[in-house]
Structures are given as C-alpha cells and as structure tokens.
Tab-separated table of C-alpha atoms in Angstrom:
chain	number	residue	atom	x	y	z
A	1	GLY	CA	162.121	121.585	147.891
A	2	GLY	CA	160.022	122.977	145.055
A	3	PHE	CA	159.805	120.794	141.901
A	4	THR	CA	162.109	118.084	143.314
A	5	ALA	CA	159.154	115.684	143.054
A	6	LEU	CA	158.790	116.526	139.356
A	7	ARG	CA	162.467	115.782	138.776
A	8	ARG	CA	162.049	112.428	140.526
A	9	ALA	CA	158.979	111.699	138.377
A	10	PHE	CA	161.057	112.207	135.223
A	11	ASP	CA	163.839	110.048	136.674
A	12	ILE	CA	161.641	107.032	137.463
A	13	GLY	CA	159.227	107.309	134.499
A	14	ALA	CA	155.468	107.624	134.080
A	15	GLU	CA	154.519	104.027	134.861
A	16	ALA	CA	156.553	104.067	138.071
A	17	VAL	CA	154.810	107.293	139.168
A	18	VAL	CA	151.394	105.656	138.721
A	19	ALA	CA	152.651	102.592	140.615
A	20	GLU	CA	153.906	104.802	143.466
A	21	VAL	CA	150.588	106.665	143.746
A	22	THR	CA	148.754	103.326	143.688
A	23	ALA	CA	151.010	101.844	146.376
A	24	ALA	CA	150.469	104.927	148.549
A	25	LYS	CA	146.699	104.181	148.437
A	26	LEU	CA	145.882	107.841	147.823
A	27	VAL	CA	142.126	108.332	147.502
A	28	GLY	CA	140.272	111.341	146.131
A	29	ARG	CA	139.887	114.207	148.577
A	30	GLY	CA	136.843	115.627	146.835
A	31	GLY	CA	134.331	113.401	148.624
A	32	ALA	CA	134.036	110.259	146.517
A	33	ALA	CA	137.305	108.756	147.870
A	34	PHE	CA	138.026	106.933	144.599
A	35	PRO	CA	141.561	105.435	144.410
A	36	THR	CA	143.704	107.920	142.484
A	37	GLY	CA	146.117	105.304	141.129
A	38	VAL	CA	143.246	103.267	139.642
A	39	LYS	CA	141.905	106.363	137.869
A	40	TRP	CA	145.334	107.314	136.519
A	41	ALA	CA	146.085	103.785	135.297
A	42	ALA	CA	142.730	103.636	133.484
A	43	VAL	CA	143.399	106.885	131.601
A	44	ARG	CA	146.961	105.825	130.683
A	45	LYS	CA	145.550	102.856	128.732
A	46	GLU	CA	143.138	104.990	126.694
A	47	ARG	CA	143.524	106.658	123.317
A	48	THR	CA	145.036	110.097	122.834
A	49	PRO	CA	144.656	113.016	123.216
A	50	ARG	CA	143.971	112.815	126.936
A	51	TYR	CA	143.151	115.696	129.252
A	52	LEU	CA	143.784	116.497	132.896
A	53	ILE	CA	141.415	118.637	134.946
A	54	CYS	CA	142.042	120.077	138.377
A	55	ASN	CA	138.687	120.682	140.046
A	56	ALA	CA	139.172	123.871	142.093
A	57	ASP	CA	135.474	124.775	142.105
A	58	GLU	CA	135.222	124.454	145.884
A	59	SER	CA	131.601	125.405	146.534
A	60	GLU	CA	130.417	123.374	149.534
A	61	PRO	CA	129.350	125.685	152.389
A	62	GLY	CA	132.058	125.911	155.033
A	63	THR	CA	134.855	124.455	152.896
A	64	PHE	CA	137.937	126.490	152.025
A	65	LYS	CA	140.910	124.081	152.243
A	66	ASP	CA	141.570	124.212	148.496
A	67	ARG	CA	141.568	128.022	148.596
A	68	VAL	CA	144.144	127.985	151.412
A	69	LEU	CA	146.332	125.569	149.419
A	70	MET	CA	146.134	127.641	146.224
A	71	GLU	CA	146.786	130.952	147.967
A	72	GLY	CA	149.517	129.573	150.218
A	73	ASP	CA	151.476	127.415	147.748
A	74	PRO	CA	150.321	127.853	144.136
A	75	PHE	CA	153.576	126.342	142.816
A	76	ALA	CA	152.757	123.052	144.560
A	77	LEU	CA	149.582	122.760	142.491
A	78	VAL	CA	151.418	123.591	139.251
A	79	GLU	CA	154.032	120.926	140.047
A	80	SER	CA	151.325	118.420	140.974
A	81	MET	CA	149.447	118.972	137.718
A	82	VAL	CA	152.611	118.560	135.628
A	83	ILE	CA	153.410	115.284	137.442
A	84	ALA	CA	149.832	114.047	136.939
A	85	GLY	CA	149.948	115.030	133.267
A	86	PHE	CA	153.261	113.224	132.785
A	87	ALA	CA	152.071	110.098	134.615
A	88	THR	CA	148.822	109.815	132.654
A	89	GLY	CA	150.117	110.946	129.260
A	90	CYS	CA	147.996	114.104	129.079
A	91	GLU	CA	149.055	116.895	126.784
A	92	ARG	CA	146.977	119.669	128.372
A	93	GLY	CA	145.623	120.509	131.791
A	94	TYR	CA	142.653	122.651	132.742
A	95	LEU	CA	142.516	124.320	136.138
A	96	TYR	CA	138.847	125.133	136.778
A	97	ILE	CA	138.773	127.573	139.681
A	98	ARG	CA	135.839	128.960	141.601
A	99	GLY	CA	134.970	132.479	140.389
A	100	GLU	CA	134.823	133.760	143.972
A	101	TYR	CA	138.563	133.085	144.497
A	102	PRO	CA	140.252	136.170	142.950
A	103	LEU	CA	143.388	136.062	145.144
A	104	ALA	CA	143.999	132.359	144.470
A	105	THR	CA	143.425	133.007	140.760
A	106	SER	CA	145.998	135.826	140.550
A	107	ARG	CA	148.580	133.824	142.514
A	108	LEU	CA	148.093	130.776	140.299
A	109	GLU	CA	148.402	132.898	137.143
A	110	ASN	CA	151.656	134.309	138.524
A	111	ALA	CA	152.959	130.847	139.445
A	112	MET	CA	152.103	129.485	136.002
A	113	ALA	CA	153.819	132.414	134.254
A	114	GLN	CA	156.977	132.007	136.357
A	115	SER	CA	156.955	128.251	135.778
A	116	ARG	CA	156.797	128.780	132.007
A	117	ASP	CA	159.714	131.237	132.201
A	118	ARG	CA	161.820	128.700	134.128
A	119	GLY	CA	161.047	125.784	131.800
A	120	LEU	CA	158.820	124.025	134.336
A	121	LEU	CA	155.666	124.347	132.239
A	122	GLY	CA	155.116	124.331	128.480
A	123	GLY	CA	157.306	122.612	125.902
A	124	ASN	CA	160.214	120.301	126.768
A	125	ILE	CA	159.870	120.633	130.559
A	126	LEU	CA	163.276	120.444	132.304
A	127	GLY	CA	164.736	119.106	129.046
A	128	SER	CA	162.733	115.889	129.406
A	129	GLY	CA	161.038	116.081	126.009
A	130	PHE	CA	157.647	116.153	127.776
A	131	ALA	CA	155.330	119.025	126.872
A	132	PHE	CA	152.420	120.033	129.092
A	133	ASP	CA	150.635	123.293	129.706
A	134	ILE	CA	147.792	124.461	131.937
A	135	GLU	CA	144.823	126.600	130.963
A	136	LEU	CA	143.081	128.391	133.805
A	137	ARG	CA	139.292	128.663	133.576
A	138	ARG	CA	137.217	130.658	136.062
A	139	GLY	CA	133.778	129.439	137.045
A	140	ALA	CA	130.804	131.789	137.107
A	141	GLY	CA	129.393	130.935	140.508
A	142	ALA	CA	127.418	127.831	139.513
A	143	TYR	CA	127.424	125.375	142.431
A	144	ILE	CA	126.607	122.431	140.139
A	145	CYS	CA	129.894	122.922	138.232
A	146	GLY	CA	131.720	121.364	141.168
A	147	GLU	CA	130.321	118.046	139.869
A	148	GLU	CA	132.916	116.651	137.470
A	149	THR	CA	130.779	116.148	134.374
A	150	ALA	CA	128.980	119.494	134.761
A	151	LEU	CA	132.427	121.067	135.085
A	152	MET	CA	133.455	119.491	131.768
A	153	ASN	CA	130.342	120.858	130.083
A	154	SER	CA	131.243	124.297	131.431
A	155	ILE	CA	134.800	124.122	130.024
A	156	GLU	CA	133.319	123.131	126.648
A	157	GLY	CA	131.105	126.223	126.712
A	158	LEU	CA	127.914	124.252	127.351
A	159	ARG	CA	125.326	124.613	130.084
A	160	GLY	CA	126.717	123.342	133.404
A	161	GLU	CA	124.596	120.230	133.782
A	162	PRO	CA	125.729	116.744	134.896
A	163	ARG	CA	126.082	114.057	132.242
A	164	ASN	CA	124.834	110.495	132.499
A	165	LYS	CA	127.422	107.928	133.613
A	166	PRO	CA	128.554	105.590	132.098
A	167	PRO	CA	130.493	106.424	130.024
A	168	PHE	CA	132.888	107.597	132.712
A	169	PRO	CA	135.294	110.521	132.195
A	170	THR	CA	138.291	108.150	132.061
A	171	GLN	CA	136.891	106.917	128.731
A	172	VAL	CA	134.704	109.744	127.419
A	173	GLY	CA	135.390	112.998	129.214
A	174	LEU	CA	136.373	116.493	128.124
A	175	PHE	CA	135.742	117.036	124.386
A	176	GLY	CA	134.797	113.346	124.231
A	177	GLN	CA	138.342	112.261	125.105
A	178	PRO	CA	139.781	110.261	128.053
A	179	THR	CA	140.064	112.603	131.028
A	180	VAL	CA	141.541	112.400	134.519
A	181	ILE	CA	139.962	114.778	137.017
A	182	ASN	CA	141.184	115.349	140.576
A	183	ASN	CA	140.589	118.111	143.076
A	184	VAL	CA	143.258	120.410	144.515
A	185	GLU	CA	143.865	118.557	147.776
A	186	THR	CA	144.191	115.205	146.013
A	187	LEU	CA	146.789	116.516	143.573
A	188	VAL	CA	149.000	118.297	146.114
A	189	ASN	CA	149.500	114.982	147.910
A	190	VAL	CA	151.315	113.587	144.849
A	191	PRO	CA	154.637	115.450	145.367
A	192	LEU	CA	154.569	114.254	148.994
A	193	ILE	CA	154.256	110.651	147.832
A	194	LEU	CA	157.175	111.019	145.415
A	195	THR	CA	159.472	112.714	147.933
A	196	MET	CA	158.700	110.669	151.061
A	197	GLY	CA	157.871	107.361	149.347
A	198	ALA	CA	154.636	105.377	149.117
A	199	ASP	CA	155.215	103.355	152.299
A	200	ALA	CA	155.857	106.405	154.464
A	201	PHE	CA	152.806	108.166	153.008
A	202	ALA	CA	150.608	105.098	153.563
A	203	ALA	CA	151.764	104.939	157.207
A	204	ILE	CA	149.918	108.221	157.861
A	205	GLY	CA	146.154	108.256	158.322
A	206	THR	CA	144.033	105.112	158.276
A	207	GLU	CA	144.108	101.865	156.313
A	208	ARG	CA	141.412	103.025	153.882
A	209	SER	CA	142.349	106.719	153.841
A	210	THR	CA	146.111	107.149	153.840
A	211	GLY	CA	148.177	110.309	154.062
A	212	PRO	CA	147.477	113.657	155.702
A	213	LYS	CA	143.961	115.128	155.527
A	214	LEU	CA	142.875	118.742	155.804
A	215	PHE	CA	139.725	119.718	157.699
A	216	CYS	CA	137.870	123.016	157.596
A	217	VAL	CA	136.684	124.368	160.945
A	218	ALA	CA	133.956	126.934	160.376
A	219	GLY	CA	130.767	128.260	161.920
A	220	HIS	CA	130.205	129.319	165.531
A	221	VAL	CA	133.750	128.578	166.747
A	222	LYS	CA	136.475	130.705	168.340
A	223	ASN	CA	139.193	129.801	165.846
A	224	PRO	CA	137.941	129.058	162.323
A	225	GLY	CA	140.542	127.790	159.888
A	226	VAL	CA	142.139	124.709	158.297
C-alpha cells in the first residue's frame, strides 16, 4: 500500500491531515512525548519558509528501532516526510541520520532517488502542485546532536551545542525559521493514521500514548531485537 496515505493526504487537504494526527493523539516517540498535532498546528500558523527535520540521530545506548525502520522500509519514511511537509507547509525537509548507519543511509538515498523518478518527491508531487524535497545529512558521531537544537546547529554548519529555549523551534528553528522536528518512529506512524483512521489508531495503546510502540530488547538476553 505504498504512498496510498500520501494520496489520501492530498485528497483531504493539509488542515484535515493535521486534524487527523491531532485526533489520533500521536505523541513524539523520541522521548519527550509531545503531541505531534499540536507541534504541526503551531508551525502551520508561522511565517514562511518553514522547514521539516527528521531526527534519525539515534544515539542512546541499546536503541536501534529507527535503524530497523529505515533499513526495512525506507520508502515509508520518505512518504511520511512528504505528508508532514505538506501538512505543515514546509518547502524542504532535512533527514539527519546517524553517521554509524551506512546501510540505512544507502537505502534511504536509493528510496529518495526512486521517489524523485516516480514523481513522489521534488516538484509537483503526484500532480498536486505541491513541491517538497529531502536533503540527507549524515552526523559525525556526536551524541549531543540527537538533541533537536544541537542537531539544527549541526545542519547549519555550527558546533553541535544545544540552544537556549525559548524561543522554541516551532517559531525560531533551522536558519532562524519555523521548524517542525520529529524522529523516525513518530513520522512513520502518520501513514498508519491516514490509512486506518484516527479513531482506530487511538484505540491501540493507552489513553495518553496511542498507537503501536516499538521497544528495543538488548543486552544480556537470548533474543535481542525490536
């Protein structure tokens, strides 16, 4: 069912996509558990240009769920980023990937190239008039760049150090512009929400943490994995 969620997003419109994500009660899977719909709605109201960042700098010891997602279904992340860009009115996306993930990087580069060839990324996506492209940036092994504001500094070519907040990235983010930043696992839930519906998605999980959740099993165990 690849890219059927993107087609539905174009059918219902950007505001309806944000409303669907909000109704699904999707929260960030990067640790902070901030409501994704609230973040997206805040960026939509801001000035342009706006930027989207996918945080794929998965550096916590024992975590590898994002790597498994990127290696196993790179097209899902491309589709998710295009939907997020459309919903929030971003003209460019940055995929900041951990430098120690060479296989995920090559598969994502391949998926992005194929998506451009098929009109699923770049200018006038699926004849919708919406233009959005993704730039892949590899980290250099700095653990701190997993923090969202340090990651933005890194993309800008600055030292990877956290910024003071406020202002928050939704107002003053990448290159001083409004920015929405989500991690890999958060974003790949978006096509699920659009294909199964917000109510069905919200019926999974718990009241305050809806939808499916991936867990990494690592360490002194017989069967490590996700």
